[in-house]
Amino acid sequence: MKVLMLNGSANQKGCTYTALQEIGRTLQGEGIEYEIFQLGAQPVRDCIGCRQCTEQGCIFMDDLVNVFVQKAGEAEGFVFGTPVYYAHASGRILSFLDRAFYSSKGVFVHKPAAAVASARRAGTTAALEDLNKYFGISHMPTVGSSYWNMVHGNRPEEVLQDVEGLQTMRNIAHNMAWLLKCIEEGRKQGILPQTESGSQTNFIR
């Protein structure tokens, strides 16, 4: 089993990465692989609703969205990490996930996911709400912890001093591992989700 983690920060080894690393080390202790996918600092397009998605994902190939989508198809679980700059998730990760989920929702369906926010001080709960909405529309079990999924610090060294935040990250990993193992056992027993489809209301009265 493998968990794919998205570092939604342009800073590859900053506070968000530090939080994801804590989750990753704990997952390894549970016998689960992990990979941190770096969003990086290159430009990210917004979704423009062109409806030209392909079997490979988004029609636009000039950033990392489709690379991530390909890896997502091979993962069993996800952690999406975002820094907080202006009291919500970063615009970069929202643009990235809009296109990934719009073009390739099927690679995420019925796979558990956790959102993680990193901030100097405030805006974390709003950022978590931003990311959790992707899970809620994609049949994805949301992985919680012993506190809200956040760490605090302006630099990685400060995050490492956030004892409760790091504990929260480890508990995300333990809960993710437990849920993945339960899902695997359920599949072995033939227990699979039942999903209705086909109805779509395109108006509001």
Phi, psi and omega in degrees: 000148183220139175249128178261125182245133180256120173271103184277015178261146173289342178271109189291335183233040182263211186292318180296317178300320180299319178295316180295324178298321179297319176297315183299316180299321180290321176300317179301320177296337178268005179082022182242133178286158173213157174220133175262118179265122184270119176294323175075189188255002181288158181300147177235126178289152167279157168288131180251009178061036184283345180059033178252026179301148181242179177296337179273351181125226181288145181293335180275127188247014188264016171214197191263008184302310183289332174296317178295317180301318179298317178293326181297326179296337182261357183264155177259342181206167186220150166229126179249118182250135179228141167282162175246121178251310181233057171066020175201178179299154181296143178301329181297313183289328179292317176298318181297311183286328174306313183285322180296313182285323180295318185276336192215043183306326185300333182283350181255341189302133176065017175253132182292150182214152174232143171257142180228134178240142178236128182213155171295318184213298190231173179095000186290318183293324176295322179295319178296320177299320178304310186284324182297336181295330177296321181291319186295336181259005186233023178059031185257121173300134181265129183266121178257193183209201182273352174208177176299147190284076185214154169232158180236144177155149178267345178218158180306324180297327178286323176301321180293345176269351180278084187299316181291322178298317179293323175298319178299319178297318180295323179289329170303313182298316179298317180293321177298314181299316179299316182292319178298320180290324176295318179297318179298316179294323178298318178299319180299329180269004180078018179267108183231150179296145174254124186234128172274151176209169175110337180263127178215121180265119185253030178209160175235127179268000000 
